[in-house]
PDB file of C-alpha atoms in Angstrom:
ATOM      1  CA  MET E 165      80.006  49.168  34.343  1.00 72.00           C
ATOM      2  CA  PRO E 166      82.801  51.734  34.684  1.00 87.00           C
ATOM      3  CA  VAL E 167      82.904  54.865  32.542  1.00 93.00           C
ATOM      4  CA  ASP E 168      84.546  54.232  29.179  1.00 92.00           C
ATOM      5  CA  PRO E 169      86.663  57.262  28.108  1.00 94.00           C
ATOM      6  CA  LYS E 170      88.308  55.381  25.218  1.00 94.00           C
ATOM      7  CA  HIS E 171      85.381  54.368  23.049  1.00 94.00           C
ATOM      8  CA  PRO E 172      86.768  53.800  19.528  1.00 94.00           C
ATOM      9  CA  MET E 173      84.174  56.098  17.951  1.00 93.00           C
ATOM     10  CA  PHE E 174      83.645  58.654  20.732  1.00 95.00           C
ATOM     11  CA  PRO E 175      86.968  59.014  22.598  1.00 96.00           C
ATOM     12  CA  ALA E 176      87.430  61.539  25.391  1.00 97.00           C
ATOM     13  CA  PRO E 177      90.488  63.836  25.568  1.00 97.00           C
ATOM     14  CA  ALA E 178      93.556  62.793  27.566  1.00 97.00           C
ATOM     15  CA  GLY E 179      92.990  62.013  31.242  1.00 97.00           C
ATOM     16  CA  ASP E 180      94.699  65.169  32.502  1.00 97.00           C
ATOM     17  CA  THR E 181      92.523  67.459  30.340  1.00 98.00           C
ATOM     18  CA  THR E 182      90.790  70.128  32.446  1.00 98.00           C
ATOM     19  CA  ILE E 183      87.002  70.122  32.194  1.00 98.00           C
ATOM     20  CA  TRP E 184      84.417  72.524  33.620  1.00 98.00           C
ATOM     21  CA  ARG E 185      80.779  72.191  34.558  1.00 96.00           C
ATOM     22  CA  TYR E 186      78.925  75.548  34.663  1.00 95.00           C
ATOM     23  CA  SER E 187      75.889  75.445  36.894  1.00 91.00           C
ATOM     24  CA  SER E 188      73.872  77.141  39.620  1.00 91.00           C
ATOM     25  CA  LEU E 189      74.572  77.093  43.336  1.00 92.00           C
ATOM     26  CA  PRO E 190      71.421  75.018  44.151  1.00 92.00           C
ATOM     27  CA  LYS E 191      72.526  72.320  41.698  1.00 93.00           C
ATOM     28  CA  LEU E 192      76.010  72.256  43.210  1.00 95.00           C
ATOM     29  CA  LEU E 193      74.566  71.880  46.721  1.00 96.00           C
ATOM     30  CA  SER E 194      72.280  69.079  45.516  1.00 96.00           C
ATOM     31  CA  LEU E 195      75.320  67.257  44.106  1.00 97.00           C
ATOM     32  CA  LEU E 196      77.213  67.626  47.386  1.00 97.00           C
ATOM     33  CA  VAL E 197      74.320  66.604  49.650  1.00 97.00           C
ATOM     34  CA  THR E 198      73.028  63.646  47.608  1.00 97.00           C
ATOM     35  CA  LYS E 199      76.391  62.594  46.129  1.00 97.00           C
ATOM     36  CA  GLU E 200      74.533  62.054  42.890  1.00 97.00           C
ATOM     37  CA  LEU E 201      75.096  63.585  39.474  1.00 97.00           C
ATOM     38  CA  PHE E 202      71.961  64.406  37.499  1.00 96.00           C
ATOM     39  CA  LEU E 203      71.954  63.538  33.794  1.00 97.00           C
ATOM     40  CA  PRO E 204      69.059  65.080  31.847  1.00 96.00           C
ATOM     41  CA  SER E 205      67.712  63.253  28.812  1.00 95.00           C
ATOM     42  CA  LEU E 206      68.516  64.493  25.318  1.00 94.00           C
ATOM     43  CA  ARG E 207      64.845  65.388  25.007  1.00 92.00           C
ATOM     44  CA  CYS E 208      65.236  67.826  27.909  1.00 94.00           C
ATOM     45  CA  LEU E 209      68.293  69.372  26.261  1.00 94.00           C
ATOM     46  CA  ARG E 210      66.184  70.164  23.202  1.00 93.00           C
ATOM     47  CA  ARG E 211      64.876  73.177  25.098  1.00 92.00           C
ATOM     48  CA  ASP E 212      68.222  74.806  24.232  1.00 90.00           C
ATOM     49  CA  ASP E 213      69.034  72.934  21.026  1.00 94.00           C
ATOM     50  CA  PRO E 214      66.121  71.339  19.118  1.00 92.00           C
ATOM     51  CA  PHE E 215      68.578  69.165  17.153  1.00 91.00           C
ATOM     52  CA  GLU E 216      69.925  67.303  20.208  1.00 93.00           C
ATOM     53  CA  GLY E 217      70.148  63.596  19.414  1.00 89.00           C
ATOM     54  CA  THR E 218      68.893  63.973  15.849  1.00 88.00           C
ATOM     55  CA  PRO E 219      70.619  63.175  12.538  1.00 88.00           C
ATOM     56  CA  THR E 220      71.633  66.025  10.266  1.00 90.00           C
ATOM     57  CA  LEU E 221      69.325  67.638   7.733  1.00 90.00           C
ATOM     58  CA  MET E 222      71.289  65.871   4.975  1.00 90.00           C
ATOM     59  CA  ASN E 223      70.328  62.509   6.475  1.00 87.00           C
ATOM     60  CA  ARG E 224      66.678  63.431   6.600  1.00 86.00           C
ATOM     61  CA  ARG E 225      66.656  64.795   3.046  1.00 89.00           C
ATOM     62  CA  LEU E 226      68.165  61.552   1.740  1.00 88.00           C
ATOM     63  CA  ALA E 227      65.648  59.498   3.734  1.00 85.00           C
ATOM     64  CA  ALA E 228      62.804  61.476   2.155  1.00 87.00           C
ATOM     65  CA  ALA E 229      64.285  61.147  -1.332  1.00 88.00           C
ATOM     66  CA  LEU E 230      64.512  57.347  -1.002  1.00 85.00           C
ATOM     67  CA  SER E 231      60.723  57.188  -0.929  1.00 84.00           C
ATOM     68  CA  ASP E 232      60.950  57.630  -4.705  1.00 84.00           C
ATOM     69  CA  ASP E 233      61.468  54.116  -6.084  1.00 83.00           C
ATOM     70  CA  THR E 234      63.409  55.256  -9.170  1.00 84.00           C
ATOM     71  CA  PHE E 235      65.854  57.310  -7.112  1.00 86.00           C
ATOM     72  CA  ALA E 236      66.130  54.536  -4.526  1.00 80.00           C
ATOM     73  CA  GLU E 237      67.002  51.903  -7.127  1.00 80.00           C
ATOM     74  CA  SER E 238      69.731  54.116  -8.616  1.00 85.00           C
ATOM     75  CA  PHE E 239      71.079  55.043  -5.167  1.00 82.00           C
ATOM     76  CA  PHE E 240      71.350  51.473  -3.882  1.00 79.00           C
ATOM     77  CA  GLN E 241      72.924  50.245  -7.127  1.00 80.00           C
ATOM     78  CA  GLU E 242      75.639  52.893  -6.759  1.00 78.00           C
ATOM     79  CA  LYS E 243      76.224  52.582  -3.002  1.00 74.00           C
ATOM     80  CA  PHE E 244      75.689  48.841  -2.580  1.00 76.00           C
ATOM     81  CA  PRO E 245      76.668  47.192  -5.897  1.00 78.00           C
ATOM     82  CA  GLU E 246      77.328  43.896  -4.102  1.00 77.00           C
ATOM     83  CA  ILE E 247      73.595  43.627  -3.304  1.00 72.00           C
ATOM     84  CA  LYS E 248      71.899  42.591  -6.530  1.00 67.00           C
ATOM     85  CA  ASN E 249      68.327  42.961  -5.319  1.00 72.00           C
ATOM     86  CA  VAL E 250      67.652  45.388  -2.494  1.00 70.00           C
ATOM     87  CA  ASN E 251      64.601  44.059  -0.689  1.00 73.00           C
ATOM     88  CA  THR E 252      61.991  46.093   1.111  1.00 74.00           C
ATOM     89  CA  GLY E 253      63.352  45.142   4.531  1.00 77.00           C
ATOM     90  CA  PHE E 254      66.869  46.388   3.774  1.00 75.00           C
ATOM     91  CA  LYS E 255      65.542  49.634   2.310  1.00 75.00           C
ATOM     92  CA  LYS E 256      63.327  50.257   5.334  1.00 78.00           C
ATOM     93  CA  HIS E 257      66.195  49.525   7.733  1.00 73.00           C
ATOM     94  CA  PHE E 258      68.517  51.893   5.840  1.00 78.00           C
ATOM     95  CA  ILE E 259      65.974  54.734   5.849  1.00 79.00           C
ATOM     96  CA  THR E 260      65.310  54.188   9.546  1.00 77.00           C
ATOM     97  CA  SER E 261      69.055  54.414  10.198  1.00 74.00           C
ATOM     98  CA  LEU E 262      69.246  57.696   8.296  1.00 79.00           C
ATOM     99  CA  GLU E 263      66.382  59.103  10.343  1.00 74.00           C
ATOM    100  CA  GLY E 264      67.925  57.949  13.605  1.00 67.00           C
ATOM    101  CA  ASN E 265      64.788  56.094  14.638  1.00 60.00           C
ATOM    102  CA  LEU E 266      66.183  52.625  15.333  1.00 49.00           C
ATOM    103  CA  THR E 267      65.754  53.683  18.933  1.00 55.00           C
ATOM    104  CA  SER E 268      64.573  56.921  20.434  1.00 78.00           C
ATOM    105  CA  LEU E 269      67.869  58.486  21.510  1.00 84.00           C
ATOM    106  CA  ALA E 270      66.016  61.454  22.957  1.00 87.00           C
ATOM    107  CA  ASP E 271      64.475  59.252  25.658  1.00 89.00           C
ATOM    108  CA  THR E 272      67.176  56.608  26.178  1.00 91.00           C
ATOM    109  CA  CYS E 273      70.325  58.749  26.368  1.00 93.00           C
ATOM    110  CA  PHE E 274      71.112  60.821  29.467  1.00 96.00           C
ATOM    111  CA  VAL E 275      74.081  63.165  29.532  1.00 97.00           C
ATOM    112  CA  SER E 276      76.156  65.427  31.741  1.00 97.00           C
ATOM    113  CA  CYS E 277      77.815  68.157  29.683  1.00 97.00           C
ATOM    114  CA  TRP E 278      81.328  69.447  30.448  1.00 98.00           C
ATOM    115  CA  HIS E 279      83.519  72.111  28.828  1.00 97.00           C
ATOM    116  CA  ALA E 280      87.048  71.021  27.919  1.00 97.00           C
ATOM    117  CA  ARG E 281      89.394  73.993  28.196  1.00 95.00           C
ATOM    118  CA  ARG E 282      92.324  74.901  30.451  1.00 94.00           C
ATOM    119  CA  GLN E 283      90.858  78.315  31.316  1.00 93.00           C
ATOM    120  CA  GLU E 284      87.359  79.476  32.170  1.00 92.00           C
ATOM    121  CA  SER E 285      84.997  80.446  29.370  1.00 92.00           C
ATOM    122  CA  ALA E 286      83.533  83.959  29.391  1.00 90.00           C
ATOM    123  CA  ALA E 287      80.857  82.808  26.938  1.00 88.00           C
ATOM    124  CA  LEU E 288      79.690  79.960  29.156  1.00 90.00           C
ATOM    125  CA  TRP E 289      79.634  82.164  32.248  1.00 90.00           C
ATOM    126  CA  LYS E 290      77.257  84.430  30.321  1.00 85.00           C
ATOM    127  CA  LEU E 291      75.143  81.523  29.077  1.00 82.00           C
ATOM    128  CA  TYR E 292      74.812  79.380  32.162  1.00 76.00           C
ATOM    129  CA  ALA E 293      75.994  81.146  35.291  1.00 71.00           C
ATOM    130  CA  GLU E 294      75.989  84.924  34.906  1.00 66.00           C
ATOM    131  CA  THR E 295      74.135  85.582  38.171  1.00 71.00           C
ATOM    132  CA  GLN E 296      75.738  85.788  41.593  1.00 76.00           C
ATOM    133  CA  ALA E 297      74.511  82.258  42.270  1.00 82.00           C
ATOM    134  CA  GLY E 298      76.466  80.836  39.339  1.00 91.00           C
ATOM    135  CA  VAL E 299      79.328  78.415  39.928  1.00 95.00           C
ATOM    136  CA  ALA E 300      81.706  76.315  37.885  1.00 96.00           C
ATOM    137  CA  ILE E 301      83.080  72.931  38.932  1.00 97.00           C
ATOM    138  CA  LYS E 302      86.660  72.350  37.829  1.00 98.00           C
ATOM    139  CA  SER E 303      87.660  68.732  37.270  1.00 98.00           C
ATOM    140  CA  SER E 304      89.567  66.575  34.787  1.00 98.00           C
ATOM    141  CA  VAL E 305      88.692  63.683  32.489  1.00 98.00           C
ATOM    142  CA  SER E 306      90.362  61.121  34.745  1.00 97.00           C
ATOM    143  CA  LYS E 307      88.862  62.541  37.958  1.00 97.00           C
ATOM    144  CA  LEU E 308      85.352  62.501  36.532  1.00 97.00           C
ATOM    145  CA  CYS E 309      85.716  58.881  35.406  1.00 96.00           C
ATOM    146  CA  GLU E 310      87.125  57.854  38.786  1.00 96.00           C
ATOM    147  CA  ALA E 311      84.377  59.649  40.704  1.00 97.00           C
ATOM    148  CA  ILE E 312      81.451  57.890  39.018  1.00 96.00           C
ATOM    149  CA  VAL E 313      80.183  54.810  40.820  1.00 91.00           C
ATOM    150  CA  GLU E 314      79.739  51.871  38.464  1.00 85.00           C
ATOM    151  CA  THR E 315      76.264  51.071  37.138  1.00 86.00           C
ATOM    152  CA  ASP E 316      74.721  48.172  35.234  1.00 88.00           C
ATOM    153  CA  LEU E 317      74.259  50.447  32.219  1.00 88.00           C
ATOM    154  CA  PRO E 318      76.912  51.478  29.684  1.00 89.00           C
ATOM    155  CA  MET E 319      78.496  54.886  30.285  1.00 95.00           C
ATOM    156  CA  ILE E 320      80.699  56.692  27.780  1.00 96.00           C
ATOM    157  CA  LEU E 321      82.734  59.845  28.278  1.00 97.00           C
ATOM    158  CA  GLY E 322      83.450  61.272  24.835  1.00 97.00           C
ATOM    159  CA  SER E 323      84.091  64.449  22.898  1.00 98.00           C
ATOM    160  CA  VAL E 324      81.228  65.946  20.925  1.00 97.00           C
ATOM    161  CA  GLN E 325      81.857  66.384  17.197  1.00 95.00           C
ATOM    162  CA  TYR E 326      80.592  69.492  15.402  1.00 96.00           C
ATOM    163  CA  CYS E 327      79.503  69.771  11.780  1.00 95.00           C
ATOM    164  CA  ASP E 328      77.315  71.689   9.355  1.00 95.00           C
ATOM    165  CA  PHE E 329      73.922  69.966   9.509  1.00 93.00           C
ATOM    166  CA  GLU E 330      73.056  71.437   6.106  1.00 92.00           C
ATOM    167  CA  SER E 331      75.900  69.754   4.214  1.00 92.00           C
ATOM    168  CA  THR E 332      77.156  66.803   6.302  1.00 91.00           C
ATOM    169  CA  TYR E 333      75.765  63.331   6.866  1.00 86.00           C
ATOM    170  CA  THR E 334      75.583  61.759  10.315  1.00 83.00           C
ATOM    171  CA  LYS E 335      77.237  58.348  10.062  1.00 81.00           C
ATOM    172  CA  THR E 336      74.857  55.419  10.385  1.00 76.00           C
ATOM    173  CA  ASP E 337      77.351  52.806  11.613  1.00 78.00           C
ATOM    174  CA  ASN E 338      76.534  53.465  15.283  1.00 83.00           C
ATOM    175  CA  MET E 339      73.197  54.491  16.783  1.00 81.00           C
ATOM    176  CA  LEU E 340      74.923  56.856  19.231  1.00 89.00           C
ATOM    177  CA  ASN E 341      76.498  59.021  16.521  1.00 90.00           C
ATOM    178  CA  ALA E 342      73.644  61.513  16.738  1.00 90.00           C
ATOM    179  CA  ALA E 343      74.115  61.753  20.517  1.00 93.00           C
ATOM    180  CA  PHE E 344      77.734  62.855  20.037  1.00 96.00           C
ATOM    181  CA  THR E 345      77.162  65.188  17.070  1.00 95.00           C
ATOM    182  CA  LYS E 346      76.023  68.809  17.279  1.00 95.00           C
ATOM    183  CA  ARG E 347      75.733  71.734  14.910  1.00 96.00           C
ATOM    184  CA  ASP E 348      78.909  73.777  14.469  1.00 95.00           C
ATOM    185  CA  SER E 349      77.047  76.780  15.906  1.00 95.00           C
ATOM    186  CA  TYR E 350      77.778  75.190  19.294  1.00 94.00           C
ATOM    187  CA  GLU E 351      81.468  74.569  18.695  1.00 95.00           C
ATOM    188  CA  HIS E 352      82.410  77.198  21.305  1.00 92.00           C
ATOM    189  CA  GLU E 353      81.212  74.747  23.974  1.00 94.00           C
ATOM    190  CA  HIS E 354      84.132  72.323  23.348  1.00 96.00           C
ATOM    191  CA  GLU E 355      81.871  69.762  24.929  1.00 97.00           C
ATOM    192  CA  VAL E 356      82.836  66.497  26.541  1.00 98.00           C
ATOM    193  CA  ARG E 357      79.738  64.608  27.583  1.00 98.00           C
ATOM    194  CA  LEU E 358      79.190  61.772  29.986  1.00 98.00           C
ATOM    195  CA  LEU E 359      76.495  59.607  28.422  1.00 97.00           C
ATOM    196  CA  LEU E 360      74.452  56.886  30.077  1.00 95.00           C
ATOM    197  CA  TRP E 361      72.451  54.742  27.671  1.00 92.00           C
ATOM    198  CA  ASP E 362      69.359  53.104  29.159  1.00 90.00           C
ATOM    199  CA  TYR E 363      68.057  51.387  26.034  1.00 81.00           C
ATOM    200  CA  ASP E 364      65.248  49.607  27.912  1.00 80.00           C
ATOM    201  CA  VAL E 365      63.578  52.776  29.184  1.00 80.00           C
ATOM    202  CA  LYS E 366      59.916  53.121  28.240  1.00 74.00           C
ATOM    203  CA  GLY E 367      58.380  56.493  27.419  1.00 72.00           C
ATOM    204  CA  GLU E 368      59.717  59.967  28.119  1.00 75.00           C
ATOM    205  CA  SER E 369      61.988  60.612  31.087  1.00 80.00           C
ATOM    206  CA  ILE E 370      63.363  63.857  32.489  1.00 88.00           C
ATOM    207  CA  GLY E 371      66.686  62.299  33.459  1.00 93.00           C
ATOM    208  CA  ARG E 372      68.719  59.894  35.553  1.00 93.00           C
ATOM    209  CA  THR E 373      70.869  60.275  38.648  1.00 94.00           C
ATOM    210  CA  ILE E 374      74.082  58.336  39.145  1.00 95.00           C
ATOM    211  CA  ALA E 375      76.095  57.959  42.336  1.00 96.00           C
ATOM    212  CA  CYS E 376      79.411  59.780  42.481  1.00 96.00           C
ATOM    213  CA  ASN E 377      82.153  60.900  44.860  1.00 97.00           C
ATOM    214  CA  PRO E 378      82.305  64.733  44.824  1.00 97.00           C
ATOM    215  CA  SER E 379      85.645  64.767  46.676  1.00 97.00           C
ATOM    216  CA  THR E 380      87.198  62.815  43.823  1.00 97.00           C
ATOM    217  CA  MET E 381      85.382  64.702  41.077  1.00 97.00           C
ATOM    218  CA  ILE E 382      85.861  68.300  42.181  1.00 98.00           C
ATOM    219  CA  GLU E 383      89.262  69.956  42.065  1.00 97.00           C
ATOM    220  CA  GLU E 384      87.836  73.347  42.975  1.00 97.00           C
ATOM    221  CA  VAL E 385      84.612  75.351  42.828  1.00 97.00           C
ATOM    222  CA  VAL E 386      84.773  78.729  41.116  1.00 96.00           C
ATOM    223  CA  VAL E 387      82.110  81.280  41.992  1.00 95.00           C
ATOM    224  CA  SER E 388      80.680  83.597  39.330  1.00 93.00           C
ATOM    225  CA  PRO E 389      82.903  86.549  38.338  1.00 93.00           C
ATOM    226  CA  TYR E 390      79.806  88.741  38.760  1.00 90.00           C
ATOM    227  CA  SER E 391      79.329  87.794  42.439  1.00 90.00           C
ATOM    228  CA  GLU E 392      80.070  89.834  45.552  1.00 90.00           C
ATOM    229  CA  ASP E 393      82.849  88.722  47.894  1.00 89.00           C
ATOM    230  CA  TRP E 394      80.338  87.675  50.555  1.00 93.00           C
ATOM    231  CA  MET E 395      78.945  85.094  48.141  1.00 92.00           C
ATOM    232  CA  VAL E 396      82.354  83.430  47.866  1.00 94.00           C
ATOM    233  CA  SER E 397      82.838  83.229  51.628  1.00 94.00           C
ATOM    234  CA  THR E 398      79.295  81.959  52.099  1.00 94.00           C
ATOM    235  CA  VAL E 399      79.681  79.202  49.504  1.00 95.00           C
ATOM    236  CA  SER E 400      83.019  78.239  51.017  1.00 96.00           C
ATOM    237  CA  GLU E 401      81.509  77.963  54.499  1.00 96.00           C
ATOM    238  CA  VAL E 402      78.484  75.957  53.296  1.00 95.00           C
ATOM    239  CA  VAL E 403      80.736  73.543  51.418  1.00 96.00           C
ATOM    240  CA  ARG E 404      82.895  73.124  54.542  1.00 96.00           C
ATOM    241  CA  ARG E 405      79.851  72.449  56.739  1.00 96.00           C
ATOM    242  CA  ILE E 406      78.553  69.795  54.360  1.00 96.00           C
ATOM    243  CA  GLY E 407      81.905  68.054  54.832  1.00 96.00           C
ATOM    244  CA  PHE E 408      84.082  68.880  51.813  1.00 96.00           C
ATOM    245  CA  GLU E 409      87.499  70.514  51.757  1.00 93.00           C
ATOM    246  CA  PHE E 410      88.154  71.467  48.141  1.00 94.00           C
ATOM    247  CA  LEU E 411      89.027  75.060  47.281  1.00 96.00           C
ATOM    248  CA  VAL E 412      86.255  77.590  46.706  1.00 97.00           C
ATOM    249  CA  ARG E 413      87.348  80.824  45.020  1.00 96.00           C
ATOM    250  CA  LYS E 414      85.975  83.652  42.928  1.00 94.00           C
ATOM    251  CA  SER E 415      86.509  83.656  39.189  1.00 94.00           C
ATOM    252  CA  ARG E 416      89.365  85.884  38.062  1.00 91.00           C
ATOM    253  CA  LEU E 417      87.622  86.670  34.794  1.00 90.00           C
ATOM    254  CA  MET E 418      86.784  90.239  35.814  1.00 87.00           C
ATOM    255  CA  ASP E 419      89.968  90.817  37.856  1.00 82.00           C
ATOM    256  CA  SER E 420      92.264  93.249  36.037  1.00 78.00           C
ATOM    257  CA  SER E 421      94.983  93.338  38.717  1.00 77.00           C
ATOM    258  CA  ILE E 422      98.386  91.890  37.980  1.00 70.00           C
ATOM    259  CA  PRO E 423      99.033  88.795  40.135  1.00 67.00           C
ATOM    260  CA  PRO E 424     102.437  88.285  41.803  1.00 68.00           C
ATOM    261  CA  GLN E 425     104.875  86.526  39.538  1.00 66.00           C
ATOM    262  CA  ILE E 426     108.380  85.224  39.897  1.00 61.00           C
ATOM    263  CA  LEU E 427     110.488  86.615  37.082  1.00 61.00           C
ATOM    264  CA  PRO E 428     113.393  84.630  35.631  1.00 62.00           C
ATOM    265  CA  GLY E 429     116.775  85.584  37.047  1.00 56.00           C
TER     266      GLY E 429
END
């Protein structure tokens, strides 16, 4: 299946939107040599955010409250007046939906996270690639979609939605809502994520790799603003020797010089 950037519930930004992938030099070289993009599972991402792929706290509080039969009867009468007698099966299914346990998203969803902004992010350089060996891949929504080789599994490229987990419900009309919803504490990431859903996977998995064309995906590679000039030339030469011709340059984040500019006449 091709990547779907126009999912009705999880749409990606416009095709020409610039996106960035902050990473380490070894991971970049692995991508170039293997021509495969690694997608860690949501469970792996919980090392940085324990709420990855989980419903909000409001969902879980309501699920717990529905264990009280009196409250449950009142709740279902108000929310589902067309259902005269809520049976045990419906109640159990509804609670399971609230808890996000219809399927284990943590072990069946695999994602590649990208930052959607025209310019580089100082915050993400600090978080993910502050060392000299840090790099950022510059691409676009359309280039990323075009670069991914089709698989037999559904792939969605969509924007992450941010909300207050203390006061907002995760919608229960699609099992993938929790995979595209994060706490508003992470809103600075402006994340667009490529998601592969392998709903038949059994047990825990670190991640998946998918075939891709780096020449199509990568517009340029930007080397950490904290690196020495020799690092830039070395990365550029290694990339050339592997067989790629895209631009490799140093980040201008720490460059205070005034670049040449053509002034209006």
